Amino acid sequence: MRILYHLPLDPGCRKIRLLLAEKGLGVELKSEQVWERRDAFLRLNPAGEVPVLVEADGTILPDAQVIAEYLEETCNETPLLGATALDRAETRRLVNWFDRKFAREVSDLLIEEKVMKRLLGRGNPDSAAIRAANHNIHHHLDYVGWLAERRNWLAGEHLGLADLTAAAHLSCLDYLDHVPWDQHPSAREWYARIKSRPSMRPILADYLASNPPPKHYADLDF
Amino acid sequence: MRILYHLPLDPGCRKIRLLLAEKGLGVELKSEQVWERRDAFLRLNPAGEVPVLVEADGTILPDAQVIAEYLEETCNETPLLGATALDRAETRRLVNWFDRKFAREVSDLLIEEKVMKRLLGRGNPDSAAIRAANHNIHHHLDYVGWLAERRNWLAGEHLGLADLTAAAHLSCLDYLDHVPWDQHPSAREWYARIKSRPSMRPILADYLASNPPPKHYADLDF
């Protein structure tokens, strides 16, 4: 059985959980407290970051993007990047939009201030950083809504890695009750479709005692 | 002819210039002052970032990673990612090491403090950020040296995208005279091999009047 070293509120880890589930690939999850910098974990990934996937044959794959491309190449019954080189370019463009731009402007800020600081005793949340993230998220939800109004899914006709990446980030923020769905009906309609997929069920069941989720988090009619 | 919108001291842009040259693909360079947020440029890439490649057939490809994967899929005479899925995973792992970890810990800091602040009148360089980058670079140069001692090139037997990515970042910092080669002979030996390639020539000829390079920058015997 493959093993995924992960953290529950890490968008990259959630993306790989969604991708494995959409491809119908089983996995055993192991929570990895990366800040403890365990020697055995650093031997798997010298960058010291999750996710790391260890395949049943012992193949070690660190980094969400490395894992996604590898599984797309080796388990291609359910393609998630797209059918043509141009489709794949559009998927990768949006994947990077969320993993870099959205992360920098929204999700990294909120996860650091609302989760990591409390967990690691790094002091009080920085209200300016939270304010900036709460401001920036509107621009991104507008973009999600704009794409979802014009295409069936974010990168085109079929559900793909762009949707899983956006859902991975937004589900972390929804867990923290920081997504203003009311003001973004098109983005909400897209997220409702993602939320009802079987691949989302384990993610909607995530629970951290230090940060319990709001009631609507697991509700399909939110 | 394809067009690359770029900035000379941007590691992602340098990577694509190197990749195009290694694949023998011609390109016209256009410098894009991204901070001016030109409407016509934002229509090419709503993220407002370089590099953006426009192919001769009008195909628009924003983002260094998107461009690299697209060119690997469509112009595969000179493969730069590797022959097997596992080789490609190792290349992508190292590409992300430099584009994310090295960028965050070293190159983003130095380029912001030494180039962008001066260019955009954003105030004085932050000496703490420069100190941190100068400290962190040793760890990364040790890693480059460690890899180069065990393999012919960083990700394996053949020159590939991991080498071009690392060279793109390090050549920007070498331009700023911030690479302590003397203390890292194995990393220097690897960089000397990259530096002597024809693909590096245009990059070694880059010149910004606001930040002239040190003498050794273009010297193959540095």
Coordinates of C-alpha atoms in Angstrom, one line a residue:
Chain A
M1 CA 0.0 0.0 0.0
R2 CA 1.3 3.5 -0.8
I3 CA 1.8 5.9 2.1
L4 CA 1.2 9.7 2.0
Y5 CA 3.1 11.7 4.6
H6 CA 0.8 14.8 5.1
L7 CA -0.7 17.5 7.2
P8 CA -4.5 17.9 7.2
L9 CA -4.6 21.7 6.6
D10 CA -1.9 21.8 3.9
P11 CA -3.3 22.6 0.4
G12 CA -0.6 20.5 -1.4
C13 CA -1.4 17.5 0.7
R14 CA -5.1 17.9 0.2
K15 CA -4.5 18.1 -3.6
I16 CA -2.7 14.8 -3.6
R17 CA -5.4 13.1 -1.4
L18 CA -8.1 14.4 -3.9
L19 CA -6.0 13.3 -6.9
L20 CA -5.4 9.7 -5.5
A21 CA -9.1 9.4 -4.8
E22 CA -10.2 10.6 -8.2
K23 CA -7.8 8.1 -9.8
G24 CA -9.1 5.4 -7.5
L25 CA -5.7 4.8 -5.9
G26 CA -5.7 3.6 -2.3
V27 CA -3.4 5.2 0.2
E28 CA -2.5 5.1 3.9
L29 CA -2.2 8.6 5.5
K30 CA 0.5 9.4 8.0
S31 CA 0.5 12.7 9.7
E32 CA 4.0 14.3 9.7
Q33 CA 4.9 17.1 12.1
V34 CA 7.4 18.6 9.7
W35 CA 8.6 21.2 12.3
E36 CA 10.1 18.3 14.3
R37 CA 12.5 17.6 11.4
R38 CA 12.7 13.8 12.1
D39 CA 15.8 12.3 10.6
A40 CA 13.9 9.4 8.9
F41 CA 11.6 12.0 7.3
L42 CA 14.4 14.2 6.1
R43 CA 15.9 11.1 4.4
L44 CA 12.6 10.8 2.4
N45 CA 12.6 14.5 1.5
P46 CA 15.7 16.7 2.3
A47 CA 13.5 19.7 1.8
G48 CA 11.6 18.7 5.0
E49 CA 8.2 19.4 3.5
V50 CA 5.0 17.5 3.0
P51 CA 3.4 15.9 1.0
V52 CA 5.7 12.9 0.4
L53 CA 4.3 9.8 -1.3
V54 CA 6.0 6.5 -0.9
E55 CA 4.8 4.0 -3.5
A56 CA 4.3 0.3 -2.7
D57 CA 7.5 -0.5 -4.7
G58 CA 9.4 1.9 -2.4
T59 CA 9.6 4.8 -4.9
I60 CA 9.8 8.1 -3.0
L61 CA 8.1 11.1 -4.4
P62 CA 8.3 14.4 -2.6
D63 CA 6.5 17.7 -3.6
A64 CA 2.8 17.9 -4.7
Q65 CA 3.7 18.9 -8.2
V66 CA 6.2 16.0 -8.6
I67 CA 3.7 13.5 -7.3
A68 CA 0.9 14.9 -9.5
E69 CA 3.0 14.7 -12.7
Y70 CA 4.3 11.2 -11.8
L71 CA 0.9 9.8 -11.1
E72 CA -0.5 11.3 -14.3
E73 CA 2.3 9.6 -16.3
T74 CA 2.1 6.2 -14.6
C75 CA -1.7 5.9 -13.8
N76 CA -3.3 7.5 -16.7
E77 CA -6.7 5.8 -16.8
T78 CA -8.3 9.0 -15.3
P79 CA -6.3 11.9 -16.9
L80 CA -6.4 15.0 -14.8
L81 CA -4.1 17.3 -16.7
G82 CA -5.9 17.3 -20.1
A83 CA -5.9 15.6 -23.4
T84 CA -3.6 17.9 -25.5
A85 CA -0.4 19.8 -24.8
L86 CA -2.4 23.0 -24.9
D87 CA -5.0 21.6 -22.4
R88 CA -2.2 20.6 -20.1
A89 CA -0.6 24.0 -20.4
E90 CA -3.9 25.6 -19.3
T91 CA -4.3 23.2 -16.4
R92 CA -0.7 23.8 -15.2
R93 CA -1.2 27.6 -15.6
L94 CA -4.1 27.4 -13.2
V95 CA -2.4 24.9 -10.8
N96 CA 0.4 27.4 -10.5
W97 CA -2.0 30.3 -10.1
F98 CA -3.4 28.7 -7.0
D99 CA -0.2 27.0 -5.7
R100 CA 1.9 30.2 -6.0
K101 CA -0.3 33.4 -6.5
F102 CA -3.3 32.4 -4.4
A103 CA -0.9 30.8 -1.8
R104 CA 1.2 34.0 -1.5
E105 CA -1.8 36.4 -1.5
V106 CA -4.3 34.4 0.6
S107 CA -3.8 30.8 1.8
D108 CA -0.2 30.9 3.1
L109 CA -1.1 34.1 5.1
L110 CA -4.3 32.7 6.7
I111 CA -2.8 29.2 7.5
E112 CA 0.3 30.8 9.1
E113 CA -1.7 33.3 11.1
K114 CA -4.7 31.2 12.1
V115 CA -3.2 27.7 12.5
M116 CA 0.6 27.5 12.6
K117 CA 1.2 30.4 15.0
R118 CA -1.2 28.8 17.5
L119 CA 0.2 25.3 17.0
L120 CA 3.9 26.3 17.3
G121 CA 3.4 29.1 19.9
R122 CA 4.8 31.7 17.4
G123 CA 2.9 34.6 19.0
N124 CA -0.3 36.4 18.2
P125 CA -1.8 36.4 14.7
D126 CA -0.8 39.5 12.7
S127 CA -4.1 41.3 12.0
A128 CA -2.7 43.1 9.0
A129 CA -1.8 39.8 7.3
I130 CA -5.3 38.5 7.9
R131 CA -6.9 41.7 6.6
A132 CA -4.8 41.5 3.5
A133 CA -5.8 37.9 2.8
N134 CA -9.5 38.6 3.5
H135 CA -9.2 41.5 1.0
N136 CA -7.3 39.5 -1.7
I137 CA -9.5 36.5 -1.7
H138 CA -12.4 38.4 -3.4
H139 CA -10.3 38.9 -6.5
H140 CA -9.5 35.2 -6.7
L141 CA -13.1 34.1 -6.1
D142 CA -14.2 36.5 -8.9
Y143 CA -11.7 34.7 -11.1
V144 CA -12.9 31.2 -10.1
G145 CA -16.5 32.4 -10.8
W146 CA -15.5 33.9 -14.2
L147 CA -13.8 30.7 -15.3
A148 CA -16.7 28.5 -14.0
E149 CA -19.3 30.6 -15.9
R150 CA -17.4 30.1 -19.2
R151 CA -16.3 26.5 -18.9
N152 CA -17.7 23.4 -17.3
W153 CA -14.7 23.1 -14.9
L154 CA -11.9 25.6 -14.3
A155 CA -9.5 24.5 -17.1
G156 CA -12.1 23.2 -19.6
E157 CA -14.8 20.6 -20.1
H158 CA -13.5 18.0 -17.7
L159 CA -12.8 18.0 -14.0
G160 CA -9.0 18.2 -13.6
L161 CA -6.0 19.1 -11.5
A162 CA -6.9 22.8 -11.7
D163 CA -10.2 22.1 -9.9
L164 CA -8.5 19.8 -7.3
T165 CA -5.8 22.4 -6.6
A166 CA -8.3 25.3 -6.2
A167 CA -10.5 23.0 -4.0
A168 CA -7.5 22.0 -1.9
H169 CA -6.7 25.6 -1.1
L170 CA -10.3 26.8 -0.7
S171 CA -11.3 23.8 1.5
C172 CA -8.5 24.7 4.0
L173 CA -9.8 28.3 4.2
D174 CA -13.4 27.1 4.4
Y175 CA -12.3 25.0 7.4
L176 CA -11.1 28.3 8.9
D177 CA -14.4 30.0 8.0
H178 CA -12.6 32.5 5.8
V179 CA -14.4 32.1 2.4
P180 CA -17.0 34.7 1.7
W181 CA -19.2 32.4 -0.4
D182 CA -22.3 34.7 -0.1
Q183 CA -20.6 37.3 -2.2
H184 CA -19.5 34.9 -4.9
P185 CA -22.4 32.7 -6.1
S186 CA -20.6 31.4 -9.3
A187 CA -17.6 30.3 -7.3
R188 CA -19.9 28.7 -4.7
E189 CA -21.8 26.8 -7.3
W190 CA -18.5 25.4 -8.6
Y191 CA -17.4 24.5 -5.1
A192 CA -20.7 22.8 -4.4
R193 CA -20.1 20.5 -7.3
I194 CA -16.6 19.6 -6.1
K195 CA -17.8 19.2 -2.5
S196 CA -20.4 16.5 -3.5
R197 CA -17.7 14.3 -5.1
P198 CA -16.7 11.1 -3.1
S199 CA -13.1 12.2 -3.3
M200 CA -13.9 15.2 -1.0
R201 CA -15.5 13.1 1.8
P202 CA -12.4 12.3 3.8
I203 CA -11.3 15.9 3.6
L204 CA -14.7 17.1 4.8
A205 CA -14.3 14.7 7.8
D206 CA -10.9 16.3 8.8
Y207 CA -11.0 17.6 12.4
L208 CA -8.3 19.4 14.4
A209 CA -9.0 19.7 18.1
S210 CA -7.0 22.9 18.2
N211 CA -9.1 24.5 15.3
P212 CA -12.5 22.9 15.1
P213 CA -14.3 23.7 11.7
P214 CA -17.4 25.8 11.4
K215 CA -20.8 23.9 11.0
H216 CA -21.1 24.6 7.2
Y217 CA -17.7 23.1 6.5
A218 CA -18.9 19.6 5.8
D219 CA -22.4 20.6 4.7
L220 CA -23.1 20.0 1.0
D221 CA -25.9 22.6 1.1
F222 CA -23.8 25.5 2.5
Chain B
M1 CA 9.2 33.7 -34.8
R2 CA 8.3 33.0 -31.2
I3 CA 8.5 35.9 -28.7
L4 CA 9.6 35.7 -25.0
Y5 CA 8.5 38.5 -22.7
H6 CA 11.1 38.6 -20.0
L7 CA 13.2 40.5 -17.5
P8 CA 17.0 40.0 -17.7
L9 CA 17.5 39.3 -13.9
D10 CA 14.5 37.0 -13.5
P11 CA 15.5 33.4 -12.9
G12 CA 12.4 32.0 -14.5
C13 CA 13.0 34.0 -17.6
R14 CA 16.7 32.9 -17.7
K15 CA 15.6 29.3 -17.4
I16 CA 13.4 29.6 -20.5
R17 CA 16.1 31.4 -22.5
L18 CA 18.5 28.5 -21.6
L19 CA 15.9 25.8 -22.4
L20 CA 15.1 27.4 -25.8
A21 CA 18.8 27.6 -26.7
E22 CA 19.5 24.0 -25.5
K23 CA 16.6 22.8 -27.7
G24 CA 17.9 24.9 -30.6
L25 CA 14.7 27.0 -30.8
G26 CA 15.0 30.6 -32.0
V27 CA 13.3 33.4 -30.0
E28 CA 12.9 37.2 -30.1
L29 CA 13.3 38.7 -26.6
K30 CA 11.1 41.6 -25.4
S31 CA 11.8 43.2 -22.1
E32 CA 8.5 43.6 -20.1
Q33 CA 8.4 46.1 -17.2
V34 CA 5.8 44.0 -15.4
W35 CA 5.3 46.7 -12.7
E36 CA 3.7 49.0 -15.3
R37 CA 0.9 46.4 -15.7
R38 CA 0.3 47.1 -19.4
D39 CA -3.2 46.1 -20.5
A40 CA -1.9 44.3 -23.6
F41 CA 0.5 42.3 -21.4
L42 CA -2.2 41.5 -18.8
R43 CA -4.3 40.0 -21.6
L44 CA -1.4 37.6 -22.4
N45 CA -1.0 36.7 -18.7
P46 CA -3.6 37.8 -16.1
A47 CA -1.1 37.0 -13.4
G48 CA 1.0 39.9 -14.7
E49 CA 4.3 38.0 -14.5
V50 CA 7.1 37.1 -16.8
P51 CA 8.1 34.9 -18.5
V52 CA 5.4 34.7 -21.2
L53 CA 6.2 32.8 -24.4
V54 CA 4.1 33.5 -27.6
E55 CA 4.6 30.8 -30.1
A56 CA 4.7 31.5 -33.9
D57 CA 1.2 30.1 -34.2
G58 CA -0.1 32.5 -31.6
T59 CA -0.2 30.1 -28.7
I60 CA 0.3 32.0 -25.4
L61 CA 2.2 30.2 -22.6
P62 CA 2.6 32.1 -19.3
D63 CA 4.8 30.8 -16.4
A64 CA 8.2 29.2 -16.6
Q65 CA 7.0 25.8 -15.5
V66 CA 4.1 25.7 -18.0
I67 CA 6.5 26.8 -20.8
A68 CA 9.1 24.2 -19.9
E69 CA 6.5 21.3 -19.8
Y70 CA 4.9 22.4 -23.0
L71 CA 8.2 22.7 -24.9
E72 CA 9.2 19.3 -23.5
E73 CA 6.0 17.7 -24.8
T74 CA 6.0 19.4 -28.2
C75 CA 9.8 19.8 -29.1
N76 CA 11.2 16.6 -27.7
E77 CA 14.3 16.1 -29.8
T78 CA 16.5 17.2 -26.9
P79 CA 14.7 15.9 -23.8
L80 CA 15.6 17.9 -20.7
L81 CA 13.3 16.3 -18.1
G82 CA 14.6 12.8 -18.3
A83 CA 13.9 9.4 -20.0
T84 CA 11.7 7.7 -17.4
A85 CA 8.9 8.8 -15.1
L86 CA 11.3 8.4 -12.2
D87 CA 14.0 10.5 -13.9
R88 CA 11.4 13.2 -14.6
A89 CA 10.3 13.1 -11.0
E90 CA 13.9 13.7 -9.8
T91 CA 14.3 16.5 -12.3
R92 CA 11.0 18.2 -11.2
R93 CA 12.0 17.7 -7.5
L94 CA 15.2 19.7 -8.1
V95 CA 13.5 22.3 -10.4
N96 CA 11.1 23.0 -7.5
W97 CA 13.9 23.0 -5.0
F98 CA 15.4 25.9 -6.8
D99 CA 12.3 27.7 -8.0
R100 CA 10.6 27.5 -4.5
K101 CA 13.1 26.7 -1.7
F102 CA 16.2 28.4 -3.1
A103 CA 14.0 31.4 -4.3
R104 CA 12.4 31.9 -0.9
E105 CA 15.6 31.5 1.1
V106 CA 18.1 33.2 -1.3
S107 CA 17.4 34.5 -4.7
D108 CA 14.1 36.3 -4.2
L109 CA 15.6 38.1 -1.2
L110 CA 18.8 39.3 -3.0
I111 CA 17.0 40.3 -6.2
E112 CA 14.4 42.3 -4.3
E113 CA 16.9 44.0 -2.1
K114 CA 19.7 44.6 -4.6
V115 CA 17.8 45.2 -7.8
M116 CA 14.0 45.8 -7.5
K117 CA 14.2 48.3 -4.6
R118 CA 16.6 50.5 -6.5
L119 CA 14.7 50.1 -9.8
L120 CA 11.3 51.0 -8.3
G121 CA 12.5 53.4 -5.6
R122 CA 11.2 51.2 -2.8
G123 CA 13.6 52.5 -0.2
N124 CA 16.9 51.2 1.1
P125 CA 18.0 47.5 1.0
D126 CA 17.1 45.5 4.2
S127 CA 20.4 44.4 5.5
A128 CA 18.8 41.6 7.6
A129 CA 17.3 40.1 4.4
I130 CA 20.7 40.3 2.6
R131 CA 22.4 38.7 5.6
A132 CA 19.9 35.9 5.7
A133 CA 20.4 35.2 2.0
N134 CA 24.2 35.3 2.2
H135 CA 23.9 32.8 5.1
N136 CA 21.4 30.5 3.4
I137 CA 23.3 30.2 0.1
H138 CA 26.0 28.1 1.6
H139 CA 23.6 25.3 2.4
H140 CA 22.3 25.2 -1.2
L141 CA 25.8 25.4 -2.7
D142 CA 26.8 22.4 -0.5
Y143 CA 23.8 20.6 -1.9
V144 CA 24.7 21.5 -5.5
G145 CA 28.3 20.3 -4.8
W146 CA 27.1 17.1 -3.2
L147 CA 24.9 16.2 -6.2
A148 CA 27.5 17.2 -8.7
E149 CA 30.1 14.9 -7.0
R150 CA 27.8 11.9 -7.2
R151 CA 26.2 12.4 -10.7
N152 CA 27.4 13.8 -13.9
W153 CA 24.8 16.6 -13.8
L154 CA 22.4 17.6 -11.0
A155 CA 19.5 15.2 -11.7
G156 CA 21.5 12.3 -13.3
E157 CA 23.8 11.4 -16.2
H158 CA 22.5 14.1 -18.7
L159 CA 22.3 17.9 -18.6
G160 CA 18.6 18.7 -17.9
L161 CA 16.1 21.2 -16.6
A162 CA 17.5 20.9 -13.0
D163 CA 20.8 22.2 -14.2
L164 CA 19.3 25.0 -16.2
T165 CA 17.1 26.0 -13.3
A166 CA 19.9 26.1 -10.8
A167 CA 22.1 28.0 -13.3
A168 CA 19.3 30.5 -14.0
H169 CA 19.1 31.3 -10.3
L170 CA 22.9 31.2 -9.6
S171 CA 23.7 33.3 -12.7
C172 CA 21.4 36.1 -11.4
L173 CA 23.2 36.1 -8.1
D174 CA 26.6 35.8 -9.7
Y175 CA 25.7 38.9 -11.7
L176 CA 25.1 40.6 -8.3
D177 CA 28.4 39.2 -7.0
H178 CA 26.7 37.2 -4.3
V179 CA 27.9 33.7 -4.9
P180 CA 30.8 32.6 -2.7
W181 CA 32.4 30.2 -5.2
D182 CA 35.7 30.1 -3.4
Q183 CA 34.2 28.1 -0.5
H184 CA 32.3 25.6 -2.8
P185 CA 34.8 24.1 -5.3
S186 CA 32.4 21.2 -6.4
A187 CA 29.5 23.6 -7.1
R188 CA 32.0 25.9 -9.0
E189 CA 33.2 23.0 -11.1
W190 CA 29.6 22.2 -12.1
Y191 CA 28.9 25.9 -12.8
A192 CA 32.0 26.2 -15.0
R193 CA 30.7 23.4 -17.1
I194 CA 27.3 25.1 -17.5
K195 CA 28.9 28.5 -18.1
S196 CA 30.9 27.2 -21.1
R197 CA 27.8 26.1 -23.0
P198 CA 26.7 28.1 -26.0
S199 CA 23.3 28.5 -24.4
M200 CA 24.8 30.6 -21.6
R201 CA 26.5 33.1 -23.9
P202 CA 23.6 35.6 -24.3
I203 CA 23.0 35.5 -20.5
L204 CA 26.6 36.2 -19.8
A205 CA 26.3 39.2 -22.1
D206 CA 23.3 40.7 -20.1
Y207 CA 24.0 44.2 -18.9
L208 CA 21.9 46.5 -16.7
A209 CA 23.2 50.1 -16.5
S210 CA 21.7 50.5 -13.0
N211 CA 23.5 47.3 -11.8
P212 CA 26.7 46.6 -13.8
P213 CA 28.0 43.1 -13.3
P214 CA 31.4 42.3 -11.6
K215 CA 34.3 41.4 -13.9
H216 CA 34.2 37.6 -13.2
Y217 CA 30.5 37.4 -14.2
A218 CA 31.2 36.6 -17.9
D219 CA 34.7 35.0 -17.3
L220 CA 34.7 31.3 -18.1
D221 CA 37.8 30.9 -15.8
F222 CA 36.3 32.6 -12.7

